[in-house]
PDB file of C-alpha atoms in Angstrom:
ATOM      1  CA  GLU Q 265      61.665  34.424  85.520  1.00 49.00           C
ATOM      2  CA  THR Q 266      64.441  33.894  83.041  1.00 62.00           C
ATOM      3  CA  GLY Q 267      66.389  36.172  80.744  1.00 93.00           C
ATOM      4  CA  VAL Q 268      66.451  39.935  80.974  1.00 96.00           C
ATOM      5  CA  THR Q 269      63.467  41.795  82.363  1.00 96.00           C
ATOM      6  CA  GLN Q 270      62.755  45.502  82.382  1.00 97.00           C
ATOM      7  CA  THR Q 271      60.261  47.584  84.334  1.00 97.00           C
ATOM      8  CA  PRO Q 272      58.208  49.511  83.680  1.00 96.00           C
ATOM      9  CA  ARG Q 273      57.392  48.561  80.107  1.00 95.00           C
ATOM     10  CA  HIS Q 274      55.849  51.976  79.461  1.00 95.00           C
ATOM     11  CA  LEU Q 275      56.506  55.287  81.184  1.00 95.00           C
ATOM     12  CA  VAL Q 276      55.151  58.767  80.602  1.00 94.00           C
ATOM     13  CA  MET Q 277      56.804  61.624  82.482  1.00 92.00           C
ATOM     14  CA  GLY Q 278      56.936  65.385  82.529  1.00 89.00           C
ATOM     15  CA  MET Q 279      60.161  67.294  82.056  1.00 89.00           C
ATOM     16  CA  THR Q 280      60.442  68.076  85.772  1.00 88.00           C
ATOM     17  CA  ASN Q 281      59.847  64.527  86.993  1.00 89.00           C
ATOM     18  CA  LYS Q 282      62.375  62.089  88.379  1.00 94.00           C
ATOM     19  CA  LYS Q 283      61.907  58.451  87.496  1.00 95.00           C
ATOM     20  CA  SER Q 284      63.997  55.283  87.316  1.00 97.00           C
ATOM     21  CA  LEU Q 285      64.125  52.406  84.888  1.00 98.00           C
ATOM     22  CA  LYS Q 286      64.991  48.985  86.215  1.00 98.00           C
ATOM     23  CA  CYS Q 287      66.676  46.056  84.538  1.00 98.00           C
ATOM     24  CA  GLU Q 288      67.244  42.629  86.016  1.00 97.00           C
ATOM     25  CA  GLN Q 289      69.040  39.696  84.466  1.00 97.00           C
ATOM     26  CA  HIS Q 290      68.645  36.111  85.597  1.00 93.00           C
ATOM     27  CA  LEU Q 291      71.451  34.703  83.450  1.00 95.00           C
ATOM     28  CA  GLY Q 292      74.390  34.988  85.818  1.00 95.00           C
ATOM     29  CA  HIS Q 293      76.057  37.511  83.512  1.00 95.00           C
ATOM     30  CA  ASN Q 294      78.756  39.945  84.589  1.00 94.00           C
ATOM     31  CA  ALA Q 295      78.245  42.749  82.064  1.00 93.00           C
ATOM     32  CA  MET Q 296      75.171  44.928  81.555  1.00 95.00           C
ATOM     33  CA  TYR Q 297      74.359  47.639  79.066  1.00 94.00           C
ATOM     34  CA  TRP Q 298      71.894  50.481  78.472  1.00 95.00           C
ATOM     35  CA  TYR Q 299      70.876  51.356  74.908  1.00 95.00           C
ATOM     36  CA  LYS Q 300      68.590  54.025  73.476  1.00 95.00           C
ATOM     37  CA  GLN Q 301      66.455  53.226  70.435  1.00 94.00           C
ATOM     38  CA  SER Q 302      64.723  56.284  69.027  1.00 91.00           C
ATOM     39  CA  ALA Q 303      62.554  56.690  65.979  1.00 82.00           C
ATOM     40  CA  LYS Q 304      65.129  58.670  64.043  1.00 77.00           C
ATOM     41  CA  LYS Q 305      68.427  56.991  64.882  1.00 83.00           C
ATOM     42  CA  PRO Q 306      69.921  53.515  64.993  1.00 86.00           C
ATOM     43  CA  LEU Q 307      70.301  51.773  68.329  1.00 90.00           C
ATOM     44  CA  GLU Q 308      72.774  53.754  70.466  1.00 91.00           C
ATOM     45  CA  LEU Q 309      74.932  52.394  73.271  1.00 91.00           C
ATOM     46  CA  MET Q 310      74.695  54.556  76.399  1.00 93.00           C
ATOM     47  CA  PHE Q 311      76.490  52.793  79.254  1.00 93.00           C
ATOM     48  CA  VAL Q 312      78.436  49.602  79.877  1.00 92.00           C
ATOM     49  CA  TYR Q 313      78.948  48.005  83.270  1.00 92.00           C
ATOM     50  CA  SER Q 314      81.299  45.123  83.944  1.00 88.00           C
ATOM     51  CA  LEU Q 315      81.372  43.523  87.402  1.00 83.00           C
ATOM     52  CA  GLU Q 316      79.366  46.496  88.696  1.00 80.00           C
ATOM     53  CA  GLU Q 317      81.960  48.995  87.461  1.00 84.00           C
ATOM     54  CA  ARG Q 318      81.088  51.478  84.745  1.00 83.00           C
ATOM     55  CA  VAL Q 319      83.495  50.951  81.859  1.00 79.00           C
ATOM     56  CA  GLU Q 320      81.854  53.017  79.158  1.00 73.00           C
ATOM     57  CA  ASN Q 321      79.902  56.255  79.124  1.00 73.00           C
ATOM     58  CA  ASN Q 322      79.104  57.094  75.563  1.00 72.00           C
ATOM     59  CA  SER Q 323      78.838  60.892  75.876  1.00 84.00           C
ATOM     60  CA  VAL Q 324      75.450  60.633  77.542  1.00 92.00           C
ATOM     61  CA  PRO Q 325      73.967  63.797  79.122  1.00 93.00           C
ATOM     62  CA  SER Q 326      74.089  63.958  82.905  1.00 93.00           C
ATOM     63  CA  ARG Q 327      70.290  63.912  83.122  1.00 95.00           C
ATOM     64  CA  PHE Q 328      70.728  60.144  82.637  1.00 96.00           C
ATOM     65  CA  SER Q 329      72.397  58.530  85.635  1.00 94.00           C
ATOM     66  CA  PRO Q 330      73.075  54.783  85.703  1.00 95.00           C
ATOM     67  CA  GLU Q 331      73.465  52.650  88.793  1.00 95.00           C
ATOM     68  CA  CYS Q 332      74.588  49.044  89.078  1.00 94.00           C
ATOM     69  CA  PRO Q 333      74.241  47.867  92.709  1.00 93.00           C
ATOM     70  CA  ASN Q 334      75.098  44.264  91.839  1.00 92.00           C
ATOM     71  CA  SER Q 335      75.722  42.166  88.771  1.00 91.00           C
ATOM     72  CA  SER Q 336      72.051  41.251  88.401  1.00 95.00           C
ATOM     73  CA  HIS Q 337      70.513  44.721  88.552  1.00 96.00           C
ATOM     74  CA  LEU Q 338      70.938  47.877  86.538  1.00 97.00           C
ATOM     75  CA  PHE Q 339      69.059  51.130  86.932  1.00 97.00           C
ATOM     76  CA  LEU Q 340      68.779  54.245  84.814  1.00 97.00           C
ATOM     77  CA  HIS Q 341      67.773  57.284  86.841  1.00 97.00           C
ATOM     78  CA  LEU Q 342      66.076  60.001  84.853  1.00 96.00           C
ATOM     79  CA  HIS Q 343      65.919  63.666  85.837  1.00 94.00           C
ATOM     80  CA  THR Q 344      64.805  66.771  83.960  1.00 94.00           C
ATOM     81  CA  LEU Q 345      64.460  65.011  80.646  1.00 94.00           C
ATOM     82  CA  GLN Q 346      63.616  66.641  77.328  1.00 94.00           C
ATOM     83  CA  PRO Q 347      60.936  65.574  74.824  1.00 93.00           C
ATOM     84  CA  GLU Q 348      63.698  64.410  72.461  1.00 93.00           C
ATOM     85  CA  ASP Q 349      64.657  61.819  75.095  1.00 95.00           C
ATOM     86  CA  SER Q 350      61.456  59.953  74.267  1.00 95.00           C
ATOM     87  CA  ALA Q 351      62.575  56.545  73.016  1.00 95.00           C
ATOM     88  CA  LEU Q 352      62.728  52.849  73.746  1.00 96.00           C
ATOM     89  CA  TYR Q 353      65.387  52.180  76.385  1.00 97.00           C
ATOM     90  CA  LEU Q 354      66.844  48.716  76.133  1.00 97.00           C
ATOM     91  CA  CYS Q 355      68.896  46.855  78.674  1.00 97.00           C
ATOM     92  CA  ALA Q 356      71.186  43.995  77.700  1.00 96.00           C
ATOM     93  CA  SER Q 357      73.548  41.647  79.493  1.00 95.00           C
ATOM     94  CA  SER Q 358      76.406  39.394  78.483  1.00 93.00           C
ATOM     95  CA  ARG Q 359      78.435  36.734  80.237  1.00 93.00           C
ATOM     96  CA  VAL Q 360      81.504  38.945  80.072  1.00 89.00           C
ATOM     97  CA  ARG Q 361      82.330  42.186  78.253  1.00 85.00           C
ATOM     98  CA  GLY Q 362      82.293  41.712  74.521  1.00 81.00           C
ATOM     99  CA  ASP Q 363      80.340  38.467  74.622  1.00 85.00           C
ATOM    100  CA  GLU Q 364      76.952  37.859  72.979  1.00 86.00           C
ATOM    101  CA  GLN Q 365      74.396  40.271  74.389  1.00 91.00           C
ATOM    102  CA  PHE Q 366      70.896  39.321  75.470  1.00 94.00           C
ATOM    103  CA  PHE Q 367      68.342  42.114  75.355  1.00 95.00           C
ATOM    104  CA  GLY Q 368      65.344  42.856  77.516  1.00 96.00           C
ATOM    105  CA  PRO Q 369      62.014  43.970  76.019  1.00 95.00           C
ATOM    106  CA  GLY Q 370      62.699  47.643  76.677  1.00 96.00           C
ATOM    107  CA  THR Q 371      60.923  50.523  78.391  1.00 97.00           C
ATOM    108  CA  ARG Q 372      58.960  52.809  76.087  1.00 95.00           C
ATOM    109  CA  LEU Q 373      59.556  56.302  77.524  1.00 96.00           C
ATOM    110  CA  THR Q 374      57.533  59.340  76.554  1.00 94.00           C
ATOM    111  CA  VAL Q 375      58.588  62.759  77.863  1.00 94.00           C
ATOM    112  CA  LEU Q 376      55.921  65.437  77.706  1.00 92.00           C
TER     113      LEU Q 376
ATOM    114  CA  GLY T  31      59.627  48.510  69.071  1.00 36.00           C
ATOM    115  CA  GLU T  32      57.721  50.930  66.928  1.00 36.00           C
ATOM    116  CA  SER T  33      59.585  52.802  64.241  1.00 36.00           C
ATOM    117  CA  VAL T  34      57.331  55.836  63.752  1.00 38.00           C
ATOM    118  CA  GLY T  35      59.281  58.506  61.963  1.00 42.00           C
ATOM    119  CA  LEU T  36      62.087  56.196  60.840  1.00 52.00           C
ATOM    120  CA  HIS T  37      61.871  55.229  57.206  1.00 64.00           C
ATOM    121  CA  LEU T  38      63.496  51.847  57.295  1.00 78.00           C
ATOM    122  CA  PRO T  39      64.467  50.058  54.123  1.00 89.00           C
ATOM    123  CA  THR T  40      61.738  47.502  53.541  1.00 92.00           C
ATOM    124  CA  LEU T  41      61.924  44.081  51.993  1.00 95.00           C
ATOM    125  CA  SER T  42      58.787  42.126  51.105  1.00 96.00           C
ATOM    126  CA  VAL T  43      59.099  38.470  50.202  1.00 96.00           C
ATOM    127  CA  GLN T  44      56.705  35.663  49.471  1.00 97.00           C
ATOM    128  CA  GLU T  45      56.497  32.897  52.036  1.00 97.00           C
ATOM    129  CA  GLY T  46      58.863  30.112  51.029  1.00 97.00           C
ATOM    130  CA  ASP T  47      61.201  32.349  49.044  1.00 97.00           C
ATOM    131  CA  ASN T  48      64.721  33.218  50.149  1.00 97.00           C
ATOM    132  CA  SER T  49      65.442  36.650  51.661  1.00 97.00           C
ATOM    133  CA  ILE T  50      68.646  38.625  51.423  1.00 97.00           C
ATOM    134  CA  ILE T  51      69.213  41.574  53.724  1.00 97.00           C
ATOM    135  CA  ASN T  52      72.244  43.767  53.112  1.00 95.00           C
ATOM    136  CA  CYS T  53      74.319  45.961  55.364  1.00 95.00           C
ATOM    137  CA  ALA T  54      77.281  48.270  54.809  1.00 94.00           C
ATOM    138  CA  TYR T  55      79.554  48.822  57.779  1.00 92.00           C
ATOM    139  CA  SER T  56      81.782  51.789  58.407  1.00 86.00           C
ATOM    140  CA  ASN T  57      84.818  50.872  60.479  1.00 90.00           C
ATOM    141  CA  SER T  58      87.562  48.973  58.692  1.00 91.00           C
ATOM    142  CA  ALA T  59      88.921  47.942  62.106  1.00 92.00           C
ATOM    143  CA  SER T  60      85.680  46.105  62.975  1.00 93.00           C
ATOM    144  CA  ASP T  61      86.384  42.416  63.329  1.00 93.00           C
ATOM    145  CA  TYR T  62      83.204  40.995  64.801  1.00 93.00           C
ATOM    146  CA  PHE T  63      79.752  41.297  63.240  1.00 95.00           C
ATOM    147  CA  ILE T  64      76.340  40.300  64.500  1.00 94.00           C
ATOM    148  CA  TRP T  65      72.854  40.108  63.022  1.00 96.00           C
ATOM    149  CA  TYR T  66      69.899  40.801  65.313  1.00 95.00           C
ATOM    150  CA  LYS T  67      66.167  40.339  64.771  1.00 96.00           C
ATOM    151  CA  GLN T  68      63.702  42.639  66.506  1.00 95.00           C
ATOM    152  CA  GLU T  69      60.022  41.801  66.540  1.00 93.00           C
ATOM    153  CA  SER T  70      57.430  44.380  67.431  1.00 89.00           C
ATOM    154  CA  GLY T  71      57.341  45.067  71.163  1.00 86.00           C
ATOM    155  CA  LYS T  72      60.487  43.079  71.888  1.00 90.00           C
ATOM    156  CA  GLY T  73      64.178  43.707  72.274  1.00 92.00           C
ATOM    157  CA  PRO T  74      66.707  42.649  69.620  1.00 94.00           C
ATOM    158  CA  GLN T  75      67.462  38.934  69.503  1.00 94.00           C
ATOM    159  CA  PHE T  76      70.791  37.487  68.400  1.00 92.00           C
ATOM    160  CA  ILE T  77      70.574  35.509  65.151  1.00 95.00           C
ATOM    161  CA  ILE T  78      74.102  34.793  63.972  1.00 95.00           C
ATOM    162  CA  ASP T  79      77.583  36.256  64.163  1.00 94.00           C
ATOM    163  CA  ILE T  80      80.780  36.144  62.134  1.00 96.00           C
ATOM    164  CA  ARG T  81      84.385  37.078  62.793  1.00 94.00           C
ATOM    165  CA  SER T  82      86.551  38.846  60.252  1.00 95.00           C
ATOM    166  CA  ASN T  83      88.705  35.777  59.644  1.00 95.00           C
ATOM    167  CA  MET T  84      85.709  34.152  57.940  1.00 96.00           C
ATOM    168  CA  ASP T  85      83.692  35.137  54.895  1.00 96.00           C
ATOM    169  CA  LYS T  86      80.714  32.843  55.398  1.00 97.00           C
ATOM    170  CA  ARG T  87      78.925  31.260  58.301  1.00 97.00           C
ATOM    171  CA  GLN T  88      75.794  29.162  58.298  1.00 97.00           C
ATOM    172  CA  GLY T  89      73.163  28.582  60.911  1.00 95.00           C
ATOM    173  CA  GLN T  90      69.744  27.033  60.820  1.00 93.00           C
ATOM    174  CA  ARG T  91      68.075  28.559  57.719  1.00 96.00           C
ATOM    175  CA  VAL T  92      70.375  31.597  57.952  1.00 98.00           C
ATOM    176  CA  THR T  93      73.709  32.375  56.320  1.00 98.00           C
ATOM    177  CA  VAL T  94      75.871  35.434  56.877  1.00 98.00           C
ATOM    178  CA  LEU T  95      78.332  36.567  54.237  1.00 97.00           C
ATOM    179  CA  LEU T  96      81.138  39.027  54.910  1.00 97.00           C
ATOM    180  CA  ASN T  97      83.030  40.952  52.252  1.00 96.00           C
ATOM    181  CA  LYS T  98      85.758  42.912  53.994  1.00 94.00           C
ATOM    182  CA  THR T  99      87.028  44.434  50.763  1.00 94.00           C
ATOM    183  CA  VAL T 100      83.875  46.485  50.294  1.00 94.00           C
ATOM    184  CA  LYS T 101      82.811  46.436  53.972  1.00 95.00           C
ATOM    185  CA  HIS T 102      79.588  44.627  53.244  1.00 95.00           C
ATOM    186  CA  LEU T 103      77.606  42.128  55.248  1.00 96.00           C
ATOM    187  CA  SER T 104      74.536  40.169  54.195  1.00 97.00           C
ATOM    188  CA  LEU T 105      72.022  37.910  55.890  1.00 97.00           C
ATOM    189  CA  GLN T 106      70.328  35.233  53.847  1.00 98.00           C
ATOM    190  CA  ILE T 107      67.201  33.557  55.178  1.00 98.00           C
ATOM    191  CA  ALA T 108      66.161  30.376  53.413  1.00 97.00           C
ATOM    192  CA  ALA T 109      62.498  29.426  52.949  1.00 97.00           C
ATOM    193  CA  THR T 110      61.247  32.594  54.624  1.00 97.00           C
ATOM    194  CA  GLN T 111      58.339  32.082  57.009  1.00 97.00           C
ATOM    195  CA  PRO T 112      55.725  34.516  58.394  1.00 96.00           C
ATOM    196  CA  GLY T 113      57.506  34.342  61.758  1.00 96.00           C
ATOM    197  CA  ASP T 114      60.560  35.887  60.125  1.00 97.00           C
ATOM    198  CA  SER T 115      58.715  39.214  59.744  1.00 97.00           C
ATOM    199  CA  ALA T 116      60.690  41.679  61.857  1.00 96.00           C
ATOM    200  CA  VAL T 117      63.312  44.402  61.703  1.00 95.00           C
ATOM    201  CA  TYR T 118      66.818  43.070  61.140  1.00 96.00           C
ATOM    202  CA  PHE T 119      69.896  44.931  62.348  1.00 94.00           C
ATOM    203  CA  CYS T 120      73.515  44.355  61.553  1.00 95.00           C
ATOM    204  CA  ALA T 121      76.041  45.382  64.172  1.00 93.00           C
ATOM    205  CA  GLU T 122      79.798  45.794  64.148  1.00 93.00           C
ATOM    206  CA  THR T 123      82.367  45.931  66.901  1.00 90.00           C
ATOM    207  CA  ALA T 124      86.113  45.677  67.295  1.00 89.00           C
ATOM    208  CA  ALA T 125      88.816  44.320  69.543  1.00 85.00           C
ATOM    209  CA  GLU T 126      90.238  47.851  69.826  1.00 81.00           C
ATOM    210  CA  THR T 127      87.199  48.774  71.966  1.00 80.00           C
ATOM    211  CA  SER T 128      87.243  45.459  73.836  1.00 77.00           C
ATOM    212  CA  TYR T 129      84.045  44.747  71.895  1.00 79.00           C
ATOM    213  CA  ASP T 130      82.128  47.090  74.212  1.00 75.00           C
ATOM    214  CA  LYS T 131      81.166  49.580  71.513  1.00 81.00           C
ATOM    215  CA  VAL T 132      78.631  47.818  69.334  1.00 86.00           C
ATOM    216  CA  ILE T 133      77.531  50.026  66.434  1.00 89.00           C
ATOM    217  CA  PHE T 134      74.156  49.138  64.990  1.00 91.00           C
ATOM    218  CA  GLY T 135      72.942  49.780  61.477  1.00 91.00           C
ATOM    219  CA  PRO T 136      69.585  51.474  60.850  1.00 90.00           C
ATOM    220  CA  GLY T 137      67.773  48.195  60.263  1.00 93.00           C
ATOM    221  CA  THR T 138      65.748  46.614  57.474  1.00 95.00           C
ATOM    222  CA  SER T 139      62.090  45.759  57.868  1.00 95.00           C
ATOM    223  CA  LEU T 140      61.247  42.328  56.454  1.00 96.00           C
ATOM    224  CA  SER T 141      57.620  41.565  55.612  1.00 96.00           C
ATOM    225  CA  VAL T 142      56.654  38.030  54.641  1.00 96.00           C
ATOM    226  CA  ILE T 143      53.616  37.683  52.435  1.00 94.00           C
ATOM    227  CA  PRO T 144      51.669  34.489  53.238  1.00 91.00           C
TER     228      PRO T 144
END
């Protein structure tokens, strides 16, 4: 596979569930990002990782917990979410911080 | 992705005509601007970028114009094709944030009429 992949593509969860979103990039990039795209707001940056170190946390609630075990993989662990967290969660990567970002197809999350 | 509930500005153009999509940005310190295209069910895709030391940049069938005086950005698509139908986002970022904080506009939905 090439580019940025995300799994699952669709996820439905209850408010008490714990789930994880996975992102993998096959581009040899050193920076990875999580974005939230909801129906009522523009695309919002959530987290930035550079060389596996978190460099930006954009005031995201603690029920979202990112993990970057290596430069190719990025996870978003979800716990006790709210219905308003329903959105498309997009992962992106770039060669280095601030460089052109390549987006994955997103995970469509629905919280019931 | 779907945009249920979000009333995006919509632009409808005839196939073969030129399209102009406009964007106002907010931060006068922004010095790097990007246009993205997002087709249904896909993530945003980079189209073209421009730095603040330029006022025009051309790509293949696309041109971006930057007016820093009024903080306005536009994307021109020449000879619009059905495959250009998508939501288009402008984005701004700045050296003061190491270009990490990319702020996206709300998007414009472009529909091409065959």
